[in-house]
């Protein structure tokens, strides 16, 4: 029973490099989310996908793109990484009515 | 939009009760949640309460909801050192997309 799986767990990038964070869920949930967590800021929503084929911006979408590849997978792409994107990134999934959200273990990203 | 506020720190002695408080702004929030995050780990759902309930109890955890004042609290009875973590309050935001709005988190420190 894997739940929500994120890869990689850790990553160090140089400024300007690109990378894709992967997320997969095995609970057949419609909705998936990407959050970032910064000290003293709590979790902030980057993008979400209410269903397969749809994506919407959250609170802090600048510098990111997303792809809802299928119902299971939701990826987050940084096209040109910046030090301000150093953060811990969490993927989550839930039923559309949001009775709860299950979180992955997070990806700790450092941009130098 | 929804805003969720929490105090940032709480320190208690082992065996005492802990009470973590949260306020939210959107009176139409349907579900309210408490998550626990241990150092270096993802978020773990502790409990949630539906907005038509006043109280929910689950073993050592008691959630109280004052809908009139938009105030939510989490009481942990007989607090143990293993309860030391950051606790996040979250509310289901507008639009029923299952998007959770998080507070900044309360760091609970339990002293032996």
CSV table of N, CA, C and O in Angstrom, one decimal, chain A residues 31 33 35 37 40-43 45 48 50 90 94-106 108, chain B residues 8 30-31 33 35 37 40-45 48 86 88 92 96-105:
chain,number,residue,atom,x,y,z
A,31,UNK,N,-8.0,14.1,-7.5
A,31,UNK,CA,-7.3,15.3,-7.3
A,31,UNK,C,-5.9,15.1,-6.9
A,31,UNK,O,-5.6,14.3,-6.0
A,33,UNK,N,-2.0,17.4,-6.0
A,33,UNK,CA,-1.5,18.8,-5.7
A,33,UNK,C,0.0,18.8,-5.5
A,33,UNK,O,0.6,17.8,-5.2
A,35,UNK,N,2.7,21.1,-3.3
A,35,UNK,CA,2.9,22.2,-2.3
A,35,UNK,C,4.4,22.4,-2.2
A,35,UNK,O,5.2,21.4,-2.4
A,37,UNK,N,7.1,23.8,1.0
A,37,UNK,CA,7.1,24.1,2.4
A,37,UNK,C,8.4,24.8,2.7
A,37,UNK,O,9.5,24.3,2.4
A,40,UNK,N,8.7,28.7,8.4
A,40,UNK,CA,7.9,29.9,8.9
A,40,UNK,C,6.8,30.2,7.9
A,40,UNK,O,6.0,31.2,8.1
A,41,UNK,N,6.7,29.5,6.8
A,41,UNK,CA,5.6,29.8,5.8
A,41,UNK,C,4.6,28.7,5.7
A,41,UNK,O,3.6,28.9,5.0
A,42,UNK,N,4.7,27.7,6.4
A,42,UNK,CA,3.7,26.6,6.2
A,42,UNK,C,3.8,26.0,4.8
A,42,UNK,O,4.8,26.1,4.1
A,43,UNK,N,2.7,25.4,4.4
A,43,UNK,CA,2.6,24.8,3.0
A,43,UNK,C,1.9,25.8,2.1
A,43,UNK,O,0.8,26.3,2.5
A,45,UNK,N,0.3,26.2,-1.9
A,45,UNK,CA,0.0,25.4,-3.1
A,45,UNK,C,0.6,26.0,-4.3
A,45,UNK,O,0.5,27.2,-4.6
A,48,UNK,N,-2.5,22.6,-8.8
A,48,UNK,CA,-3.3,21.4,-8.5
A,48,UNK,C,-4.0,20.9,-9.8
A,48,UNK,O,-4.1,21.6,-10.8
A,50,UNK,N,-7.6,18.9,-10.6
A,50,UNK,CA,-8.8,18.4,-10.0
A,50,UNK,C,-9.2,17.1,-10.6
A,50,UNK,O,-9.9,16.3,-10.0
A,90,UNK,N,6.1,18.9,-1.6
A,90,UNK,CA,5.2,17.8,-1.3
A,90,UNK,C,4.1,17.6,-2.3
A,90,UNK,O,3.5,18.6,-2.8
A,94,UNK,N,-6.1,13.5,-3.2
A,94,UNK,CA,-7.4,13.4,-2.4
A,94,UNK,C,-8.5,13.0,-3.4
A,94,UNK,O,-8.4,13.2,-4.6
A,95,UNK,N,-9.6,12.6,-2.8
A,95,UNK,CA,-10.9,12.5,-3.5
A,95,UNK,C,-11.3,14.0,-3.8
A,95,UNK,O,-11.0,14.9,-3.1
A,96,UNK,N,-12.1,14.2,-4.8
A,96,UNK,CA,-12.4,15.5,-5.2
A,96,UNK,C,-13.1,16.3,-4.1
A,96,UNK,O,-13.0,17.5,-4.0
A,97,UNK,N,-13.9,15.6,-3.3
A,97,UNK,CA,-14.6,16.4,-2.2
A,97,UNK,C,-13.7,16.6,-1.0
A,97,UNK,O,-14.2,17.1,0.0
A,98,UNK,N,-12.5,16.1,-1.1
A,98,UNK,CA,-11.5,16.5,-0.1
A,98,UNK,C,-11.7,16.0,1.3
A,98,UNK,O,-11.5,16.7,2.3
A,99,UNK,N,-12.2,14.8,1.5
A,99,UNK,CA,-12.3,14.3,2.8
A,99,UNK,C,-11.0,14.1,3.6
A,99,UNK,O,-11.0,14.2,4.8
A,100,UNK,N,-10.0,14.0,2.8
A,100,UNK,CA,-8.6,14.0,3.4
A,100,UNK,C,-7.6,14.1,2.2
A,100,UNK,O,-8.0,13.9,1.1
A,101,UNK,N,-6.4,14.4,2.5
A,101,UNK,CA,-5.4,14.4,1.5
A,101,UNK,C,-4.2,13.5,2.0
A,101,UNK,O,-3.9,13.6,3.2
A,102,UNK,N,-3.7,12.7,1.2
A,102,UNK,CA,-2.5,11.9,1.5
A,102,UNK,C,-1.3,12.5,0.9
A,102,UNK,O,-1.3,12.9,-0.3
A,103,UNK,N,-0.3,12.6,1.7
A,103,UNK,CA,0.9,13.3,1.3
A,103,UNK,C,2.1,12.3,1.0
A,103,UNK,O,2.2,11.3,1.7
A,104,UNK,N,2.9,12.7,0.0
A,104,UNK,CA,4.1,11.9,-0.2
A,104,UNK,C,5.1,12.4,0.9
A,104,UNK,O,4.9,13.2,1.7
A,105,UNK,N,6.3,11.8,0.8
A,105,UNK,CA,7.3,12.0,1.9
A,105,UNK,C,8.2,13.3,1.6
A,105,UNK,O,9.0,13.7,2.4
A,106,UNK,N,8.0,13.9,0.4
A,106,UNK,CA,8.6,15.1,0.1
A,106,UNK,C,9.9,15.0,-0.7
A,106,UNK,O,10.6,13.9,-0.6
A,108,UNK,N,13.4,17.2,-1.1
A,108,UNK,CA,14.2,18.3,-0.5
A,108,UNK,C,15.1,18.8,-1.7
A,108,UNK,O,16.0,18.1,-2.1
B,8,UNK,N,2.9,29.7,16.8
B,8,UNK,CA,4.0,29.0,16.2
B,8,UNK,C,4.7,28.0,17.1
B,8,UNK,O,5.3,27.1,16.7
B,30,UNK,N,-15.8,23.3,4.9
B,30,UNK,CA,-16.6,22.1,5.2
B,30,UNK,C,-15.9,21.1,6.1
B,30,UNK,O,-16.5,20.4,6.9
B,31,UNK,N,-14.6,21.0,5.8
B,31,UNK,CA,-13.8,20.0,6.6
B,31,UNK,C,-12.6,20.8,7.2
B,31,UNK,O,-12.0,21.7,6.5
B,33,UNK,N,-8.8,20.0,9.4
B,33,UNK,CA,-7.9,18.9,9.6
B,33,UNK,C,-6.8,19.3,10.5
B,33,UNK,O,-6.4,20.4,10.6
B,35,UNK,N,-2.8,17.9,10.9
B,35,UNK,CA,-1.7,17.0,10.4
B,35,UNK,C,-0.5,17.2,11.3
B,35,UNK,O,-0.3,18.2,11.9
B,37,UNK,N,3.7,16.6,11.5
B,37,UNK,CA,4.9,16.5,10.7
B,37,UNK,C,6.1,16.3,11.7
B,37,UNK,O,6.4,17.2,12.4
B,40,UNK,N,12.0,16.0,9.2
B,40,UNK,CA,12.5,15.3,8.0
B,40,UNK,C,11.4,14.4,7.4
B,40,UNK,O,11.8,13.7,6.4
B,41,UNK,N,10.2,14.4,7.8
B,41,UNK,CA,9.2,13.5,7.3
B,41,UNK,C,8.1,14.3,6.6
B,41,UNK,O,8.0,15.5,6.7
B,42,UNK,N,7.2,13.5,5.9
B,42,UNK,CA,6.0,14.1,5.3
B,42,UNK,C,4.9,14.4,6.3
B,42,UNK,O,5.1,14.3,7.5
B,43,UNK,N,3.8,14.8,5.8
B,43,UNK,CA,2.7,15.1,6.7
B,43,UNK,C,1.8,13.9,6.9
B,43,UNK,O,1.5,13.2,6.0
B,44,UNK,N,1.4,13.7,8.2
B,44,UNK,CA,0.6,12.6,8.5
B,44,UNK,C,-0.8,13.1,9.0
B,44,UNK,O,-0.8,13.9,9.9
B,45,UNK,N,-1.8,12.6,8.4
B,45,UNK,CA,-3.2,13.1,8.8
B,45,UNK,C,-3.4,12.5,10.2
B,45,UNK,O,-3.4,11.3,10.4
B,48,UNK,N,-9.7,14.6,11.3
B,48,UNK,CA,-10.4,15.7,10.7
B,48,UNK,C,-11.8,15.8,11.3
B,48,UNK,O,-12.3,14.8,11.9
B,86,UNK,N,5.7,19.2,14.5
B,86,UNK,CA,5.0,20.4,14.0
B,86,UNK,C,3.5,19.9,13.7
B,86,UNK,O,3.4,18.9,13.0
B,88,UNK,N,0.0,21.0,12.0
B,88,UNK,CA,-0.7,21.9,11.0
B,88,UNK,C,-2.2,21.8,11.0
B,88,UNK,O,-2.7,20.7,11.0
B,92,UNK,N,-10.5,23.1,4.3
B,92,UNK,CA,-10.9,22.8,2.9
B,92,UNK,C,-11.3,24.2,2.3
B,92,UNK,O,-12.3,24.8,2.8
B,96,UNK,N,-14.5,23.5,-3.6
B,96,UNK,CA,-14.6,22.1,-3.4
B,96,UNK,C,-13.7,21.3,-4.4
B,96,UNK,O,-14.0,20.2,-4.8
B,97,UNK,N,-12.5,21.9,-4.6
B,97,UNK,CA,-11.5,21.2,-5.4
B,97,UNK,C,-10.7,20.3,-4.6
B,97,UNK,O,-9.7,19.6,-5.1
B,98,UNK,N,-10.9,20.2,-3.3
B,98,UNK,CA,-10.1,19.4,-2.4
B,98,UNK,C,-8.8,20.1,-2.0
B,98,UNK,O,-7.9,19.5,-1.5
B,99,UNK,N,-8.7,21.4,-2.3
B,99,UNK,CA,-7.5,22.1,-2.0
B,99,UNK,C,-7.5,22.5,-0.6
B,99,UNK,O,-8.4,23.2,-0.1
B,100,UNK,N,-6.5,22.1,0.2
B,100,UNK,CA,-6.4,22.4,1.6
B,100,UNK,C,-5.5,23.7,1.8
B,100,UNK,O,-4.5,23.9,1.2
B,101,UNK,N,-6.0,24.6,2.6
B,101,UNK,CA,-5.3,25.8,3.0
B,101,UNK,C,-4.7,25.5,4.4
B,101,UNK,O,-5.4,25.2,5.3
B,102,UNK,N,-3.4,25.7,4.5
B,102,UNK,CA,-2.7,25.3,5.7
B,102,UNK,C,-2.3,26.5,6.5
B,102,UNK,O,-2.0,27.6,6.0
B,103,UNK,N,-2.3,26.3,7.8
B,103,UNK,CA,-1.7,27.3,8.7
B,103,UNK,C,-0.2,27.1,8.7
B,103,UNK,O,0.3,26.2,8.0
B,104,UNK,N,0.6,28.0,9.4
B,104,UNK,CA,2.0,27.9,9.3
B,104,UNK,C,2.6,26.8,10.2
B,104,UNK,O,3.8,26.5,10.1
B,105,UNK,N,1.8,26.2,11.0
B,105,UNK,CA,2.2,25.1,11.8
B,105,UNK,C,2.6,25.5,13.2
B,105,UNK,O,3.1,26.6,13.4
